[in-house]
Phi, psi and omega in degrees: 000316181297321180295320179296320179295315180297320178296322179298313182292324176297318178297316178298316180298318180297316179298320179296320179296314179298317180297319179296321180298309181292328175296320179292325178296316178298319179296318179295321177299314179297315181298318180295318180297316180294319182296312185284336178275325188230020182293167182287192185265009178291167184301140180292142178299149175292338178264120181232152183293137177297145181239124180292320182292318180291330178288327186279328182213157183226142178292333186288319180291335175283321182283328181230074183291161182276148176258121183297340182273352181239085182232142174277132182244131179219130182278108180266013178060035178240156181292131179266121180264123179304134183264104173275172177300323182291316181292324176298320178296320179295316178299317180299316180294321179295318179298316179296320179298313181295327177300313181287327176297314179295322177298316180296316179300313180294325179294316178299315179298319182296310187279340181261341182238304186292335177257014178297126180304130180073018184306316184294337177295321178291320179295319178297321179297320178296318180293322179296319177299315179300319180292319183296318183271002175079023178289141180256000175234122182255118183287142178189199176306314167234126182295138181255136178256132177268115183281166182298330180271006178092350178287151177258148180207170173254160173267149174240135179278160176295145183231142171277112187267002186299319180290323177298319178300311181297323181292317178294321177299314179300316181294319177300318178295322178297324178291323177298320178300330183263005182059039178250129177293145184216143171207144170269137178243120179264104174286158179278160165269179184288334185275130176273118183290346177265356180210069184290131182242013181289146178293161181302136177091352181256129180238130177245134186255010185300313180290323177296320178296318179295318178300317180296318179297312183293326176298321178292320178294320178300315181297327183265006176070031180266133177298136175207158175233119178264110183283345187295310177295330178293321179291325177297324179285333183293314187224143173287333178254091181308314190291340179292346178274358181239157171291148180285326185252006184228158181276355182270160169276167184282158177304322179300324177291325177296323176300310179302316182298323180299322178293322179292324177293320177298319177299317180297316181295323176296316184288319185273330187237004175073025177286168177236056183277152179281110181279352178290353174298341179269004181265114184296339180293344180272009186232151165276142180234108177262117183265127176253106187285130175060035179262350189244119165239108190285184183301322179283326177293327178295322178287318179289335180071170182290348176285343183243327187237144178260141174302151181231173183281153171222143184250145167259117186248123183216152186299145175286332182284163176289137184222159174215119180229151171243123185238135176231131177256125183052232178251023178285172178294141179282156179229134180246139178173188177293159181313308186291344181267336184246342180271342183246139168248097187288353174298335179282349180272084174211171186258030170276077195302319186281335184251008187223150176238107180297330178298333180290353174304325181284123183039045160062043174077198183273092177260148181293312180229129174241123180246126183235125175248125177270105185288349179262356183250129182234035181273358177072005183274138180231129181238142173241127175249125176256120183182192182252206192285345175301332183288344183298333178255015177241310185304317180304321182281322177295332182295346177292340183263358185229148175290326179222131179229132178229138177244122178249115180274105186295341180292336184243345182272115181250013175273187180279122178295318180296320178298317179299316180295318180296330180276327185264338173054063175285160175276330182217142178235131174242137166256112187239105186233155166273163179300333182292344181264003177292126183211186173276190180231032191287333181229168180290347177266357178288138182296337180256021172260118185242025180295000000 
């Protein structure tokens, strides 16, 4: 009888625990819905709820559909199965099914882990343990490596760059057909290949991948600009140009980079751009002390990493720009009023990205019109978040500047170019974005 009673109470306790768990999940779902529907005007969290509708369809692919006659072809040494109407339908249904499966999986992960009450306390405890035992790799969504100089970084795996090379070559040829100037710009990774600071046993392939890609572009006669040797010449301390807790370079470095890009465009294409846009002396620099805990610092947590300063850098001269993000309403004003979203400047370290202050976070398309420039020049930059601290300064040299973030744009790049008609196109990537071109979501697919 006693055994039956104990089993009964254990069963009741187990049921209560399960009920409490699912009750907390329902509460988190409700809280997230209310927060995201009716939240305040503070910066949006880097963690956002997965959306089934956004996963299933995109406004960009509807606005810029693909042309079946303009496709990049690469032999992957795999058997090609003829696509009948029936097999295409099957593939489409399978893709839609997998889309919803991934959405469901991500939703479960979001509401059961990322919104877990006190979640960061557990993450901090894990980081504290790692620090206590002297571990140099902190496990997380992306594992963080603690370098010998105290900087944090991510690891990059080796990549086969042959398809990326062929895709950039194909895209360069497409630009020539359209009489559009083109260059690939290789941004640096955080690791200096001439001063490696990785702990023993850790190997990062970001620079090797970039070297391989550029060697292929050189062989194929594709224009490119390698920023890495230029950055080595700029400073004796490479790492001072990067955030300690984030994978990005600093805004001051972005200013410098804009000048180097202007120099390249002048030299290769005969432009007459003002290279003084890269001179920091032409800017006001407002320093916000301890406002930045970067992507790597968030994983390492405040038990391992200290917040650092971030600067808002804007021209001393009078300016007028009109900026539009995606298909939102455009805003006109001085550089410092339209290029920065100061809502991101707060000390909610885990839920906020101070780096997102620059051109309003990760937007798919950013359109900038320089109302003081009448040279008729239009530039399109295809790239990732490193450009957020470059494009605003480069836009001083062009009447129209557009940034297309390939990570979020799933429409046709060629269609976009044919409709917007830029004079010059740059693909500006860090080594971490080097990939194949196998799908329309691949960063090196430019169809």
